Structures are given as structure tokens and as C-alpha cells.
PDB file of C-alpha atoms in Angstrom:
ATOM      1  CA  LEU P1369    -113.438  -3.365  57.204  1.00  0.00           C
ATOM      2  CA  GLU P1370    -116.526  -0.554  56.851  1.00  0.00           C
ATOM      3  CA  LEU P1371    -116.981   0.413  52.967  1.00  0.00           C
ATOM      4  CA  ASP P1372    -117.587   4.588  54.153  1.00  0.00           C
ATOM      5  CA  ALA P1373    -114.626   4.436  55.990  1.00  0.00           C
ATOM      6  CA  ILE P1374    -112.113   2.208  53.338  1.00  0.00           C
ATOM      7  CA  GLU P1375    -113.172   4.740  50.816  1.00  0.00           C
ATOM      8  CA  ALA P1376    -111.468   7.436  53.117  1.00  0.00           C
ATOM      9  CA  VAL P1377    -108.579   6.209  52.887  1.00  0.00           C
ATOM     10  CA  THR P1378    -108.284   4.788  49.098  1.00  0.00           C
ATOM     11  CA  ASP P1379    -109.243   8.574  48.153  1.00  0.00           C
ATOM     12  CA  GLY P1380    -107.900  10.208  50.915  1.00  0.00           C
ATOM     13  CA  THR P1381    -104.541  12.349  50.339  1.00  0.00           C
ATOM     14  CA  CYS P1382    -102.954   9.657  52.185  1.00  0.00           C
ATOM     15  CA  LYS P1383    -103.496   6.955  49.648  1.00  0.00           C
ATOM     16  CA  SER P1384    -100.268   6.181  48.553  1.00  0.00           C
ATOM     17  CA  ILE P1385     -99.091   5.119  52.142  1.00  0.00           C
ATOM     18  CA  PHE P1386    -102.067   1.636  52.555  1.00  0.00           C
ATOM     19  CA  ASP P1387    -101.084  -1.335  50.063  1.00  0.00           C
ATOM     20  CA  GLU P1388    -105.234  -1.388  48.697  1.00  0.00           C
ATOM     21  CA  ARG P1389    -104.191  -5.785  48.421  1.00  0.00           C
ATOM     22  CA  TYR P1390    -104.767  -5.499  52.141  1.00  0.00           C
ATOM     23  CA  LEU P1391    -107.389  -3.531  52.271  1.00  0.00           C
ATOM     24  CA  PHE P1392    -110.889  -5.347  52.469  1.00  0.00           C
ATOM     25  CA  LYS P1393    -113.986  -4.077  51.793  1.00  0.00           C
ATOM     26  CA  ILE P1394    -117.362  -4.867  53.056  1.00  0.00           C
ATOM     27  CA  HIS P1395    -120.642  -3.794  53.965  1.00  0.00           C
ATOM     28  CA  ALA P1396    -120.511  -3.104  57.722  1.00  0.00           C
ATOM     29  CA  LYS P1397    -122.586  -0.479  58.820  1.00  0.00           C
ATOM     30  CA  ALA P1398    -123.697  -2.037  62.383  1.00  0.00           C
ATOM     31  CA  ASN P1399    -120.640   0.259  64.348  1.00  0.00           C
ATOM     32  CA  THR P1400    -120.654  -2.676  66.577  1.00  0.00           C
ATOM     33  CA  PHE P1401    -117.774  -4.818  68.612  1.00  0.00           C
ATOM     34  CA  ALA P1402    -120.274  -7.332  68.527  1.00  0.00           C
ATOM     35  CA  CYS P1403    -120.542  -7.060  64.530  1.00  0.00           C
ATOM     36  CA  GLY P1404    -116.523  -6.958  63.957  1.00  0.00           C
ATOM     37  CA  TYR P1405    -116.114  -9.738  66.778  1.00  0.00           C
ATOM     38  CA  TYR P1406    -118.479 -12.140  65.857  1.00  0.00           C
ATOM     39  CA  SER P1407    -119.484 -12.048  62.400  1.00  0.00           C
ATOM     40  CA  ASN P1408    -118.024  -9.248  59.576  1.00  0.00           C
ATOM     41  CA  GLY P1409    -114.628 -10.353  61.513  1.00  0.00           C
ATOM     42  CA  ARG P1410    -114.930 -13.625  61.518  1.00  0.00           C
ATOM     43  CA  GLU P1411    -115.902 -13.775  57.262  1.00  0.00           C
ATOM     44  CA  ILE P1412    -112.602 -11.976  56.522  1.00  0.00           C
ATOM     45  CA  LEU P1413    -110.309 -13.200  58.985  1.00  0.00           C
ATOM     46  CA  ASP P1414    -108.577 -15.784  57.328  1.00  0.00           C
ATOM     47  CA  GLN P1415    -107.171 -12.385  54.207  1.00  0.00           C
ATOM     48  CA  VAL P1416    -106.641 -10.946  57.050  1.00  0.00           C
ATOM     49  CA  ASN P1417    -103.939 -13.484  58.467  1.00  0.00           C
ATOM     50  CA  ASP P1418    -102.718 -14.665  54.893  1.00  0.00           C
ATOM     51  CA  GLY P1419    -102.015 -11.154  53.934  1.00  0.00           C
ATOM     52  CA  LEU P1420     -99.913 -11.115  57.862  1.00  0.00           C
ATOM     53  CA  ARG P1421     -98.605 -14.615  57.626  1.00  0.00           C
ATOM     54  CA  LYS P1422     -96.758 -13.291  53.792  1.00  0.00           C
ATOM     55  CA  MET P1423     -95.837  -9.640  55.625  1.00  0.00           C
ATOM     56  CA  VAL P1424     -94.027 -12.271  58.394  1.00  0.00           C
ATOM     57  CA  GLU P1425     -92.411 -14.334  56.009  1.00  0.00           C
ATOM     58  CA  ASN P1426     -90.761 -11.435  53.847  1.00  0.00           C
ATOM     59  CA  CYS P1427     -88.813 -11.106  57.479  1.00  0.00           C
ATOM     60  CA  ASP P1428     -85.978 -11.533  58.161  1.00  0.00           C
ATOM     61  CA  GLY P1429     -85.890 -11.755  61.832  1.00  0.00           C
ATOM     62  CA  LEU P1430     -89.399 -10.730  63.484  1.00  0.00           C
ATOM     63  CA  GLN P1431     -88.682  -8.870  66.058  1.00  0.00           C
ATOM     64  CA  GLY P1432     -92.641  -8.762  67.313  1.00  0.00           C
ATOM     65  CA  PHE P1433     -95.810  -6.858  66.106  1.00  0.00           C
ATOM     66  CA  MET P1434     -97.557  -3.399  66.416  1.00  0.00           C
ATOM     67  CA  VAL P1435    -100.963  -3.061  65.745  1.00  0.00           C
ATOM     68  CA  ASN P1436    -102.815   0.466  65.609  1.00  0.00           C
ATOM     69  CA  HIS P1437    -106.632  -0.048  65.703  1.00  0.00           C
ATOM     70  CA  SER P1438    -109.909   0.981  67.201  1.00  0.00           C
ATOM     71  CA  ALA P1439    -110.483   0.479  70.804  1.00  0.00           C
ATOM     72  CA  SER P1440    -113.865   2.340  71.057  1.00  0.00           C
ATOM     73  CA  GLY P1441    -116.127  -0.133  71.227  1.00  0.00           C
ATOM     74  CA  GLY P1442    -117.155  -0.077  66.671  1.00  0.00           C
ATOM     75  CA  THR P1443    -116.440  -2.616  64.066  1.00  0.00           C
ATOM     76  CA  GLY P1444    -112.817  -1.564  63.665  1.00  0.00           C
ATOM     77  CA  SER P1445    -112.596  -2.286  67.989  1.00  0.00           C
ATOM     78  CA  GLY P1446    -113.787  -5.843  67.548  1.00  0.00           C
ATOM     79  CA  LEU P1447    -112.063  -6.870  64.015  1.00  0.00           C
ATOM     80  CA  GLY P1448    -108.572  -5.688  65.914  1.00  0.00           C
ATOM     81  CA  ALA P1449    -109.602  -7.988  68.903  1.00  0.00           C
ATOM     82  CA  LEU P1450    -109.969 -10.632  67.229  1.00  0.00           C
ATOM     83  CA  LEU P1451    -106.839  -9.927  65.120  1.00  0.00           C
ATOM     84  CA  LEU P1452    -104.977  -9.617  68.586  1.00  0.00           C
ATOM     85  CA  GLU P1453    -106.000 -12.991  69.634  1.00  0.00           C
ATOM     86  CA  ARG P1454    -105.808 -14.541  66.264  1.00  0.00           C
ATOM     87  CA  ILE P1455    -101.413 -13.021  66.333  1.00  0.00           C
ATOM     88  CA  ALA P1456    -101.413 -14.003  70.478  1.00  0.00           C
ATOM     89  CA  VAL P1457    -101.633 -17.921  69.422  1.00  0.00           C
ATOM     90  CA  ASP P1458     -99.879 -17.880  65.767  1.00  0.00           C
ATOM     91  CA  TYR P1459     -96.831 -16.231  66.520  1.00  0.00           C
ATOM     92  CA  ARG P1460     -96.856 -16.499  71.178  1.00  0.00           C
ATOM     93  CA  LYS P1461     -93.481 -15.804  71.622  1.00  0.00           C
ATOM     94  CA  LYS P1462     -93.619 -12.132  69.461  1.00  0.00           C
ATOM     95  CA  ILE P1463     -97.104 -10.474  70.827  1.00  0.00           C
ATOM     96  CA  LYS P1464     -97.206  -7.920  73.638  1.00  0.00           C
ATOM     97  CA  PHE P1465    -100.073  -5.808  74.740  1.00  0.00           C
ATOM     98  CA  GLY P1466     -99.846  -1.569  74.488  1.00  0.00           C
ATOM     99  CA  ILE P1467    -102.685   0.411  75.413  1.00  0.00           C
ATOM    100  CA  GLU P1468    -102.178   4.116  74.853  1.00  0.00           C
ATOM    101  CA  PRO P1469    -105.052   6.679  75.923  1.00  0.00           C
ATOM    102  CA  PHE P1470    -105.865   9.319  74.968  1.00  0.00           C
ATOM    103  CA  SER P1471    -108.932  12.727  74.643  1.00  0.00           C
ATOM    104  CA  PHE P1472    -109.698  14.689  72.096  1.00  0.00           C
TER     105      PHE P1472
END
């Protein structure tokens, strides 16, 4: 979501594992949950949901979703929470939540 983070992915050593069609670049420097959940995240939620829907349509037998997202309170955690809410509504029987805490 944040331009610097996306550019680190697209220009980094792991760029070949990401499909750039699903990387959304917007100028979001607030680094707050509220920005990702209420403003910047809502701006791109339909695009993200369309990309997710296209991936789901290509599945023969969808079993569920595995979502890795930030949970530390920044813009990514707000967008992640918003996306998990949308998945829970759109795919009620396919969502299970799990939190794996870890420390640095």
C-alpha cells in the first residue's frame, strides 16, 4: 500500500515471486491503522477484491485463504483488517482466522 514498501518489493531480490498486477501503489505516508482501514484502504478495496475474485474464479476447489498481513498498527494492518472483513462477508464458509505472534 505504501509506495516505499511496494518499491522495495518490486525492485528487490524477491521481485520475481510477486505478480505486479496485484501490487497497488498509492501515496500513503500516515502509517496508521485508520488510514489503511478508513481512507487509503477503502480507495483500493474494490480493485483488491476484483483481483481476489479473479484468482478465486481460477480455482477448481477453493478450500480457504491464507493471508499474511501486518498486525502492528500501520497502514498495512488497516488494509489487512478491511480485506479480512470483506473476505469473511463474501466467502463466509471459507474463512478461518489465525494469529501467530512472534518477536524480533
